[in-house]
Amino acid sequence: MIEKVNYEKFEKKIKTLKNRIKELKLNQGSLKESEKRYRTLLDFAPYPVATFTLKGEISYLNPAFTEVFGWTLEEMKNGIASFVPPGLAPETSEKLRELFKERIVTRYVTKRLSKDGRILDVIARGAVFSKSEMGLAGELVIFRDITKETRTAKSNETMLRISMALPQYPDLEDLLDYISNEIKRLLDTQGALVILLDEETKELFFPGAADDDKITKRKLKKIRLPMDSMASGKVIRTGRPVIVNDSNEASGLYPLRDEKFGYTFDNYVLVPIYSSERIIGVLAAFNKIQGIFEQSDMQLLEMVAGTVGLSIENARFSDELKLSYKDLASLDRVKTKAINHLSHELKTPVSVFSGTLNILAKKLGQLPDDTWKRSIARAQRNVERIKRLQNEINDIILEKDGGTNEFILYLVEQCTDLLENVLEEKAGDTPVIESIRKRINNIFDIKETEPEAIQLDKFVSQCIEGLKPEYSHRNLNIDQNLKSTPEIFIPVVPLKKVIKGLIKNAIENTPDQGRIEITVSKAESVVKFAVKDFGVGIKKNQQQKIFKGFFTTQETSSYSSKEPFDFNAGGRGGDLLRMKIFSKRYDFDIGITSSKCRFLLEKDDICPGKIEACSFCRDHNDCYQSGGSEFSIMFKTM
């Protein structure tokens, strides 16, 4: 009885075991089918996939992994592959511990090395799978190469930053240092250079440098090398960029470069800098910190070069202009000193000559006038012109102060001939001392220039009255509209020169029978003085030049033989420059509005000097409406 029960149980267990074996076989087949399906799926996955055992040993790589990174399953298993970059091993181990603990890592941004030495930016996602899921337990890691995306974003950010920053660096050296630092940061290198070509000497120099070593950076900026002593010279000649990743490839080709720089280049990339169609230099990055230079690095550098080329050329021109300006300023100072000296030297001889003419005129007084008077008058007239020119130069350039000790010493040195002249000319007429004092004041302009409170309408009226004898030979209608205004505060002497100068200018540019308006009025917080003539006017392109000094609006032959206040007598162009200088010194504004006479369109057209003689004008109004000028001055009130 007992044996029968055991047999039945045994038979039942065998049957159960057979069913279990059958079930296991079915499951094993299913697992194999699942493994086959999963492998097929992973084989066709577009992203690199790797599986690892729970011990960390590589068990599978899909084709995309080998395509992206270059490593094969055998190389990974044998430990030949340097997949994890140096320095990232501790970080990778930490992420593996996190993976085992959490059983999943959703996003891990890191770097991995390719077989050809490139460092790729990747996103890794990992999960731990069970035996029931994959046929065996292990780890599944999916990688996505984001190198192109990362570099594109980085380059766009850099290009935007460079483009926005370029206007902030007008100085060449600051601009080039900024560009060099951006290149160094963008390409992750030991250093970067902006190399420019000196087109005169055909030398290369390095005004822009970025280097981890500041001493090296300063040293680089002092170096100048012939074009043939560097690979950059070849880039400039050919216009083709260069990448060198093997230092042995170019070893010994440029010994002078290596000697001057003091270190070797493990790798470098060079691209030309264009300005319009001309190559002006090279952008260089050298000694990449991780990996090697790739085509993408060269493309990034070309983008930078294309962006900064014009700015570099502009900053270079700006620096050259600044140097030229300094040279011109230095020459201008020398010129001013020379004119100052010549002006002082001119004063005494002209004064002596003028006095001598007066003495000669007295001694010739007993002879008939027709034998000498015209010649003496012509000589005196030209002496006066020299005096006026000399006075204009004084006001424009010297900005003198007659009370300085140096000037008095100069006066004493020059007074021998002067005293002799005065004694001969003035003896018996006035006290000698008073005569000498007046002559010295007239010659050397020793007078007070302290500002005074002036009622402008009355002052202008007095100036006009004082000028009437000088233009009495002219037939002009001068209208005065002088309104009472608040007082202005200015020295009398320069104000008188400005008022008389503008009135004289208007008279000399207005034909006989013409019209001039002189006004004084109050405009808001200023007092306005204006002189408007209905004369020949000034061309628009000449109006900006008339205050710049010794610029005339007509040919010299048109006025050189005429007297002051004659029509078209003109001048040397110094009066208006003197007024402009006075305006800055005494804080008033001077301006002009003008239109050229519409009947004087051609260069050789000349106003006849009298309205009745003009073939274009039927009456005076035709002339008044044809052109003219208005000079205005704005004085601040007290």
XYZ file of C-alpha atoms in Angstrom:
638
model
C 0.000 0.000 0.000
C 2.750 2.373 0.915
C 4.773 1.503 -2.205
C 1.761 2.246 -4.423
C 1.336 5.747 -2.953
C 5.010 6.608 -3.433
C 4.896 5.446 -6.985
C 1.900 7.538 -7.815
C 3.460 10.604 -6.221
C 6.674 9.996 -8.067
C 4.843 9.590 -11.321
C 2.936 12.786 -10.639
C 6.143 14.694 -9.927
C 7.699 13.394 -13.118
C 4.704 14.591 -15.036
C 4.921 18.006 -13.371
C 8.621 18.170 -14.117
C 8.033 17.302 -17.732
C 5.450 20.050 -17.969
C 7.898 22.454 -16.335
C 10.644 21.461 -18.749
C 8.276 21.915 -21.611
C 7.313 25.329 -20.269
C 10.964 26.309 -19.839
C 11.723 25.262 -23.361
C 8.853 27.384 -24.560
C 10.062 30.319 -22.458
C 13.608 29.857 -23.676
C 12.377 29.970 -27.225
C 10.405 33.079 -26.425
C 13.467 34.671 -24.808
C 15.561 33.844 -27.823
C 12.905 35.341 -30.025
C 12.780 38.410 -27.763
C 16.572 38.688 -27.742
C 16.587 38.398 -31.493
C 13.931 41.081 -31.824
C 15.717 43.390 -29.364
C 19.052 42.882 -31.125
C 17.453 43.582 -34.478
C 15.888 46.701 -33.019
C 19.201 47.867 -31.532
C 21.085 47.041 -34.715
C 18.822 49.390 -36.627
C 18.728 52.106 -33.971
C 20.107 55.391 -35.370
C 21.887 56.235 -32.108
C 24.940 54.469 -30.649
C 23.901 51.737 -28.171
C 26.090 49.667 -25.844
C 25.179 46.958 -23.332
C 27.281 45.975 -20.346
C 27.156 43.074 -17.912
C 26.481 43.797 -14.278
C 30.232 43.498 -13.805
C 30.772 46.387 -16.230
C 32.066 44.306 -19.116
C 31.004 45.325 -22.617
C 28.657 42.783 -24.189
C 27.196 44.477 -27.255
C 27.715 47.469 -29.577
C 25.300 48.338 -32.328
C 26.575 49.408 -35.779
C 25.727 53.071 -35.072
C 28.167 53.006 -32.140
C 31.043 51.936 -34.374
C 29.951 54.391 -37.057
C 29.959 57.371 -34.671
C 32.859 56.559 -32.357
C 34.913 54.236 -34.571
C 35.468 51.609 -31.857
C 34.594 47.914 -32.467
C 33.287 45.405 -29.911
C 36.638 43.585 -29.878
C 38.570 46.802 -29.216
C 36.232 47.710 -26.386
C 36.424 44.209 -24.859
C 40.203 44.085 -25.090
C 40.607 47.466 -23.397
C 42.294 48.974 -26.447
C 39.684 51.686 -26.793
C 40.218 54.967 -24.937
C 36.523 55.715 -24.905
C 36.378 57.831 -21.750
C 38.550 60.999 -21.978
C 41.247 61.480 -19.337
C 39.842 63.332 -16.389
C 36.281 62.082 -16.829
C 36.812 58.618 -15.286
C 35.752 59.664 -11.724
C 32.628 61.351 -13.075
C 31.773 58.265 -15.145
C 32.176 55.941 -12.129
C 29.849 58.168 -10.104
C 27.208 57.990 -12.827
C 27.471 54.159 -12.904
C 26.813 54.004 -9.166
C 23.815 56.270 -9.679
C 22.589 53.977 -12.460
C 22.753 50.859 -10.256
C 21.016 52.653 -7.426
C 18.243 54.364 -9.396
C 18.160 51.699 -12.180
C 17.867 54.563 -14.697
C 19.744 57.707 -15.762
C 17.589 59.882 -18.013
C 20.103 62.507 -19.210
C 23.838 62.718 -18.749
C 25.742 65.309 -20.831
C 29.382 64.335 -21.166
C 32.229 63.828 -23.629
C 33.624 60.699 -25.253
C 36.700 60.020 -27.387
C 36.446 58.719 -30.924
C 38.955 56.335 -32.418
C 40.463 59.114 -34.589
C 41.130 61.314 -31.552
C 38.122 63.599 -31.710
C 36.338 64.593 -28.522
C 32.600 64.355 -29.037
C 29.877 65.971 -26.975
C 27.239 63.327 -26.164
C 24.055 62.806 -24.179
C 23.936 59.400 -22.460
C 20.802 57.641 -21.180
C 21.084 54.376 -19.245
C 18.919 51.691 -17.666
C 19.459 48.395 -15.807
C 17.517 45.502 -17.360
C 16.636 42.093 -15.865
C 17.262 38.650 -17.287
C 13.576 38.207 -17.977
C 13.595 41.360 -20.081
C 16.670 40.810 -22.224
C 17.604 37.181 -21.685
C 20.298 38.195 -19.219
C 20.741 40.970 -16.670
C 22.905 43.996 -17.491
C 23.037 47.692 -18.444
C 21.802 49.406 -21.585
C 23.297 52.796 -22.515
C 22.142 54.932 -25.450
C 24.344 57.772 -26.689
C 23.461 60.738 -28.883
C 26.207 62.755 -30.576
C 25.395 66.445 -30.006
C 28.817 67.786 -31.024
C 27.514 69.620 -34.066
C 24.588 71.115 -32.165
C 26.805 72.194 -29.272
C 29.403 73.788 -31.505
C 26.783 75.502 -33.641
C 25.158 76.991 -30.551
C 28.548 77.941 -29.143
C 29.666 79.507 -32.410
C 26.391 81.417 -32.814
C 26.715 82.723 -29.275
C 30.324 83.704 -29.900
C 29.579 85.357 -33.233
C 26.719 87.339 -31.695
C 28.919 88.406 -28.801
C 31.771 89.396 -31.133
C 29.454 91.302 -33.494
C 27.918 93.260 -30.627
C 31.292 93.923 -28.997
C 33.197 95.093 -32.095
C 31.966 98.722 -31.946
C 33.203 98.929 -28.337
C 36.834 98.479 -29.423
C 37.884 101.383 -31.681
C 41.551 100.899 -30.715
C 43.295 98.241 -32.789
C 45.235 96.477 -30.018
C 42.224 96.221 -27.690
C 40.089 94.890 -30.543
C 42.629 92.243 -31.537
C 43.169 91.100 -27.943
C 39.414 90.685 -27.573
C 39.192 88.647 -30.792
C 42.128 86.454 -29.727
C 40.555 85.694 -26.363
C 37.240 84.795 -27.998
C 39.000 82.395 -30.400
C 40.919 80.791 -27.536
C 37.712 80.257 -25.595
C 35.708 79.081 -28.610
C 38.215 76.444 -29.767
C 39.498 75.539 -26.275
C 43.188 76.102 -27.043
C 46.324 77.143 -25.211
C 46.535 80.303 -27.264
C 45.317 82.309 -30.232
C 46.836 85.032 -32.397
C 45.763 87.737 -34.782
C 48.639 87.975 -37.254
C 48.776 91.036 -39.512
C 50.883 91.740 -42.569
C 53.013 94.865 -42.789
C 52.617 95.484 -46.507
C 55.628 97.788 -46.698
C 58.204 95.517 -45.028
C 56.441 92.208 -45.858
C 56.769 91.221 -42.214
C 54.272 89.501 -39.958
C 53.530 90.948 -36.528
C 51.227 89.941 -33.690
C 49.228 92.857 -32.261
C 46.510 90.552 -30.903
C 47.422 87.625 -28.649
C 45.775 85.354 -26.087
C 47.882 82.906 -24.113
C 47.650 81.155 -20.755
C 51.045 82.679 -19.937
C 50.835 86.497 -19.676
C 54.607 86.880 -20.069
C 54.449 84.937 -23.326
C 51.579 87.137 -24.482
C 53.619 90.307 -23.968
C 56.594 88.692 -25.677
C 54.557 87.718 -28.738
C 53.446 91.295 -29.347
C 57.043 92.434 -29.777
C 57.933 89.853 -32.433
C 58.173 90.622 -36.145
C 59.026 87.859 -38.615
C 59.490 87.610 -42.393
C 56.544 86.072 -44.245
C 58.517 82.991 -45.287
C 59.435 82.134 -41.700
C 55.893 81.067 -40.780
C 53.116 78.920 -42.188
C 50.931 82.028 -41.952
C 52.917 83.541 -44.820
C 51.827 80.666 -47.046
C 48.201 81.186 -46.007
C 48.427 84.882 -46.953
C 49.997 84.110 -50.338
C 47.611 81.285 -51.285
C 44.461 82.291 -49.415
C 43.982 78.663 -48.326
C 43.476 77.756 -44.631
C 45.753 75.196 -42.973
C 45.276 72.547 -40.262
C 48.293 70.784 -38.753
C 47.574 68.129 -36.105
C 50.915 66.336 -36.187
C 53.780 68.512 -35.012
C 56.240 66.146 -36.708
C 54.592 66.981 -40.013
C 55.981 70.541 -39.917
C 58.941 69.888 -37.641
C 62.007 71.922 -38.578
C 60.271 73.874 -41.346
C 60.178 77.138 -39.402
C 63.187 77.279 -37.054
C 63.164 81.090 -36.772
C 59.527 81.015 -35.661
C 60.209 78.366 -33.008
C 63.256 80.281 -31.790
C 61.393 83.578 -31.469
C 58.291 82.071 -29.870
C 60.281 79.949 -27.444
C 58.049 76.872 -27.614
C 56.757 74.328 -30.111
C 53.328 73.989 -31.629
C 51.720 70.571 -31.146
C 48.927 71.482 -33.538
C 47.432 74.601 -35.063
C 44.828 75.955 -37.458
C 45.286 79.055 -39.646
C 42.704 80.933 -41.719
C 43.120 84.119 -43.809
C 41.544 87.449 -42.829
C 39.975 89.254 -45.779
C 39.162 92.928 -46.118
C 37.220 93.293 -49.350
C 39.273 91.224 -51.814
C 42.585 91.669 -50.015
C 44.155 89.393 -47.389
C 45.382 91.518 -44.488
C 46.437 88.801 -42.059
C 45.707 85.454 -40.415
C 43.698 84.173 -37.455
C 45.573 81.401 -35.648
C 44.686 78.990 -32.845
C 47.292 76.586 -31.493
C 47.794 73.689 -29.069
C 44.270 72.361 -28.573
C 43.810 71.375 -24.944
C 41.825 68.192 -25.711
C 41.765 66.269 -28.953
C 42.778 67.583 -32.336
C 41.688 70.340 -34.692
C 38.846 69.342 -37.004
C 37.300 70.806 -40.124
C 34.535 72.212 -37.943
C 37.161 74.188 -35.969
C 38.523 75.636 -39.184
C 35.015 76.562 -40.321
C 34.336 78.320 -37.016
C 37.577 80.256 -37.335
C 36.681 81.250 -40.904
C 33.333 82.559 -39.650
C 35.117 84.694 -37.054
C 37.600 85.956 -39.662
C 34.765 86.904 -41.998
C 33.052 88.843 -39.224
C 36.041 90.751 -37.867
C 38.021 91.462 -41.054
C 36.430 94.816 -41.846
C 36.519 95.925 -38.198
C 40.225 95.110 -37.991
C 40.919 97.126 -41.132
C 38.838 100.057 -39.855
C 40.572 100.020 -36.461
C 43.915 99.816 -38.245
C 43.060 102.853 -40.355
C 41.843 104.616 -37.209
C 45.179 104.011 -35.494
C 47.062 105.233 -38.557
C 44.885 108.353 -38.666
C 45.586 109.002 -34.992
C 49.316 108.739 -35.637
C 48.971 111.033 -38.633
C 46.973 113.456 -36.522
C 49.699 113.485 -33.876
C 52.294 114.151 -36.568
C 50.171 116.934 -38.042
C 49.551 118.405 -34.596
C 53.288 118.397 -33.986
C 53.913 120.069 -37.341
C 51.160 122.569 -36.590
C 52.837 123.484 -33.303
C 56.118 123.992 -35.149
C 54.324 126.085 -37.775
C 52.618 128.183 -35.105
C 55.908 128.832 -33.352
C 57.491 129.792 -36.661
C 54.658 132.171 -37.547
C 54.749 133.580 -34.028
C 58.434 134.286 -34.411
C 58.060 135.694 -37.921
C 55.133 137.849 -36.831
C 57.208 139.358 -34.047
C 60.109 139.844 -36.426
C 57.785 141.509 -38.939
C 56.360 144.100 -36.548
C 59.414 146.293 -36.109
C 60.649 146.359 -39.755
C 57.143 147.196 -40.992
C 56.779 149.916 -38.372
C 60.211 151.322 -39.233
C 59.375 151.226 -42.934
C 56.048 152.982 -42.305
C 57.763 155.652 -40.232
C 60.467 156.054 -42.843
C 57.808 156.617 -45.526
C 56.234 159.333 -43.365
C 59.631 160.989 -42.893
C 60.318 160.714 -46.605
C 56.914 162.243 -47.406
C 57.725 165.221 -45.153
C 61.105 165.755 -46.763
C 59.593 165.507 -50.253
C 56.820 167.939 -49.368
C 58.668 170.829 -51.022
C 58.699 169.073 -54.391
C 55.761 168.967 -56.831
C 53.183 166.322 -55.864
C 53.152 164.630 -59.233
C 56.805 163.663 -58.878
C 56.471 161.611 -55.713
C 53.035 161.555 -54.073
C 51.515 158.656 -56.053
C 54.542 156.441 -55.422
C 54.596 157.217 -51.697
C 50.820 156.627 -51.457
C 51.174 153.262 -53.198
C 53.958 152.256 -50.820
C 51.954 153.376 -47.770
C 48.877 151.531 -49.036
C 50.802 148.277 -49.291
C 52.418 148.786 -45.900
C 48.926 149.139 -44.427
C 47.896 145.884 -46.107
C 50.882 144.142 -44.538
C 49.898 145.591 -41.157
C 46.325 144.324 -41.502
C 47.550 140.880 -42.473
C 49.950 140.854 -39.540
C 47.175 141.863 -37.122
C 44.913 139.090 -38.407
C 47.695 136.554 -37.918
C 48.195 137.837 -34.375
C 44.537 137.389 -33.469
C 44.257 133.989 -35.140
C 47.467 132.252 -34.136
C 49.291 134.087 -31.427
C 46.358 134.835 -29.078
C 48.753 137.224 -27.470
C 48.719 139.066 -24.176
C 50.580 142.360 -24.564
C 51.386 142.606 -20.850
C 53.793 139.692 -20.545
C 57.349 140.287 -19.405
C 58.731 138.338 -22.338
C 57.005 140.632 -24.779
C 58.355 143.751 -23.066
C 61.874 142.298 -23.182
C 61.412 141.651 -26.871
C 60.181 145.222 -27.284
C 63.313 146.620 -25.635
C 65.533 144.546 -27.923
C 63.768 145.881 -31.007
C 63.382 149.544 -30.049
C 66.615 151.106 -31.395
C 65.393 151.811 -34.926
C 61.916 152.578 -33.604
C 63.134 155.368 -31.295
C 65.236 156.871 -34.052
C 62.204 156.925 -36.342
C 59.875 158.451 -33.770
C 62.338 161.182 -32.829
C 62.811 162.151 -36.471
C 59.102 162.061 -37.256
C 57.583 163.563 -34.114
C 60.213 166.037 -32.910
C 58.543 169.334 -32.117
C 54.984 168.020 -32.603
C 54.167 166.150 -29.363
C 56.024 165.196 -26.248
C 58.535 162.493 -27.175
C 57.617 160.125 -24.353
C 53.900 160.260 -25.139
C 54.635 159.701 -28.798
C 56.767 156.669 -28.015
C 54.072 155.281 -25.732
C 51.380 155.631 -28.395
C 53.547 154.093 -31.085
C 54.380 151.134 -28.877
C 50.690 150.593 -28.132
C 49.791 150.779 -31.818
C 52.563 148.466 -32.944
C 52.426 145.861 -30.217
C 48.711 145.977 -29.339
C 49.376 146.514 -25.642
C 45.828 147.243 -24.519
C 43.396 146.021 -21.904
C 41.210 143.057 -22.876
C 39.066 142.882 -19.753
C 35.350 142.173 -20.430
C 32.975 145.110 -20.097
C 29.210 145.570 -19.888
C 28.183 146.810 -23.339
C 24.871 148.098 -24.696
C 25.118 146.475 -28.113
C 22.731 148.725 -30.067
C 24.660 151.857 -29.070
C 28.007 150.138 -29.637
C 27.031 149.055 -33.173
C 25.770 152.545 -33.977
C 29.129 154.004 -32.921
C 30.996 151.443 -35.048
C 28.911 152.331 -38.105
C 29.566 156.041 -37.592
C 33.280 155.322 -37.273
C 33.280 153.385 -40.548
C 31.321 155.896 -42.641
C 34.383 157.881 -43.770
C 35.994 154.650 -44.994
C 33.102 153.617 -47.239
C 31.861 157.101 -48.130
C 32.942 156.583 -51.738
C 30.418 153.729 -52.089
C 26.783 154.223 -53.153
C 24.911 151.891 -50.794
C 21.633 151.823 -48.882
C 22.458 150.718 -45.330
C 19.363 150.189 -43.192
C 19.816 150.123 -39.425
C 17.331 148.438 -37.103
C 19.072 148.659 -33.737
C 16.728 147.784 -30.889
C 17.568 148.287 -27.237
C 18.684 145.009 -25.651
C 20.105 143.741 -22.347
C 23.809 144.344 -21.836
C 26.385 141.822 -22.976
C 29.722 141.159 -21.278
C 32.749 141.091 -23.607
C 36.054 142.955 -24.167
C 35.693 146.020 -26.376
C 38.615 145.378 -28.745
C 37.587 141.959 -30.123
C 33.922 143.029 -30.274
C 34.842 146.067 -32.358
C 36.907 143.878 -34.705
C 33.984 141.500 -35.168
C 31.339 144.211 -35.732
C 33.472 146.228 -38.134
C 34.707 143.091 -39.869
C 31.192 141.854 -40.691
C 30.044 145.285 -41.894
C 33.173 145.636 -44.043
C 32.612 142.140 -45.450
C 29.013 143.008 -46.402
C 30.027 146.295 -48.068
C 32.772 144.621 -50.125
C 30.322 141.962 -51.367
C 27.490 144.327 -52.304
C 27.482 146.232 -55.627
C 26.825 149.962 -55.745
C 23.139 150.883 -55.430
C 22.804 147.717 -53.369
C 21.285 147.251 -49.955
C 22.563 146.148 -46.525
C 20.538 145.559 -43.357
C 22.174 145.813 -39.921
C 20.060 144.690 -36.954
C 20.368 144.292 -33.210
C 17.566 142.427 -31.441
C 16.764 140.211 -28.479
C 15.982 136.561 -29.156
C 14.993 134.550 -26.076
C 18.020 134.552 -23.741
C 20.494 135.979 -26.267
C 21.213 139.238 -28.033
C 21.431 138.912 -31.809
C 23.574 141.027 -34.102
C 23.071 140.437 -37.834
C 24.425 141.903 -41.052
C 22.479 141.003 -44.181
C 23.689 142.001 -47.618
C 21.925 141.619 -50.955
C 25.165 141.034 -52.789
C 26.878 138.253 -54.701
C 26.445 135.564 -52.004
C 28.506 132.459 -51.316
C 28.212 129.011 -52.859
C 26.893 126.285 -50.569
C 30.044 124.170 -50.799
C 32.149 127.177 -49.740
C 30.094 128.170 -46.702
C 31.636 125.485 -44.471
C 35.147 126.624 -45.386
C 35.003 130.359 -44.852
C 35.522 130.115 -41.077
C 38.534 127.810 -41.443
C 40.991 130.504 -42.357
C 42.562 132.159 -45.384
C 39.851 130.844 -47.699
C 38.577 133.275 -50.317
C 35.410 132.925 -52.368
C 36.859 134.648 -55.432
C 40.014 134.721 -57.446
C 42.822 136.818 -55.960
C 43.102 138.828 -59.164
C 39.576 140.124 -58.590
C 40.496 142.108 -55.499
C 44.238 142.324 -55.061
C 44.562 145.825 -56.476
C 41.554 147.369 -54.718
C 41.152 149.495 -51.616
C 39.329 148.326 -48.463
C 35.520 148.710 -48.751
C 35.676 148.689 -52.568
C 33.320 146.225 -54.222
C 35.037 142.837 -54.513
C 38.015 144.165 -52.544
C 37.850 140.914 -50.641
C 40.643 139.957 -48.316
C 42.957 137.210 -47.321
C 40.232 135.173 -45.637
C 41.643 135.771 -42.171
C 38.904 138.059 -40.814
C 36.282 135.325 -40.514
C 38.705 132.848 -38.972
C 39.655 135.518 -36.437
C 35.956 135.993 -35.624
C 35.515 132.233 -35.187
C 38.436 132.151 -32.759
C 36.972 135.111 -30.873
C 33.629 133.271 -30.675
C 35.268 130.362 -28.882
C 37.363 132.578 -26.653
C 34.530 134.924 -25.626
C 31.645 132.436 -25.762
C 29.389 133.677 -28.543
C 28.011 131.904 -31.626
C 28.596 133.018 -35.206
C 26.829 131.629 -38.253
C 25.964 132.268 -41.882
C 23.122 131.710 -44.321
C 23.809 132.532 -47.951
C 22.774 131.920 -51.534
C 24.924 132.631 -54.555
C 23.583 135.222 -56.998
C 21.581 133.273 -59.559
C 23.092 135.344 -62.361
C 26.634 134.256 -61.456
C 26.447 130.545 -62.239
C 29.706 130.021 -64.072
C 33.168 130.234 -62.552
C 34.167 133.199 -64.708
C 30.936 135.178 -64.181
C 31.671 138.497 -62.433
C 29.283 141.062 -60.984
C 29.876 144.442 -62.688
C 29.820 146.196 -59.292
C 26.800 148.396 -59.990
C 23.176 147.349 -60.342
C 22.563 149.650 -63.306
C 25.451 147.996 -65.156
C 24.027 144.474 -64.702
C 22.434 143.159 -67.888
C 20.247 140.748 -65.902
C 18.584 143.294 -63.607
C 15.713 145.478 -64.809
C 15.584 147.288 -61.476
C 17.100 147.189 -57.996
C 14.634 144.572 -56.746
C 15.923 142.061 -59.306
C 19.340 142.346 -57.668
C 17.952 142.219 -54.126
C 16.148 138.951 -54.917
C 19.020 137.268 -56.748
C 21.250 136.354 -53.804
C 23.066 137.527 -50.711
C 24.397 136.574 -47.297
C 23.475 137.051 -43.662
C 26.035 136.736 -40.877
C 24.570 136.528 -37.389
C 26.111 136.526 -33.918
C 24.399 135.376 -30.733
C 25.710 136.938 -27.512
C 24.726 135.651 -24.097
C 23.177 138.295 -21.876
C 24.470 139.227 -18.442
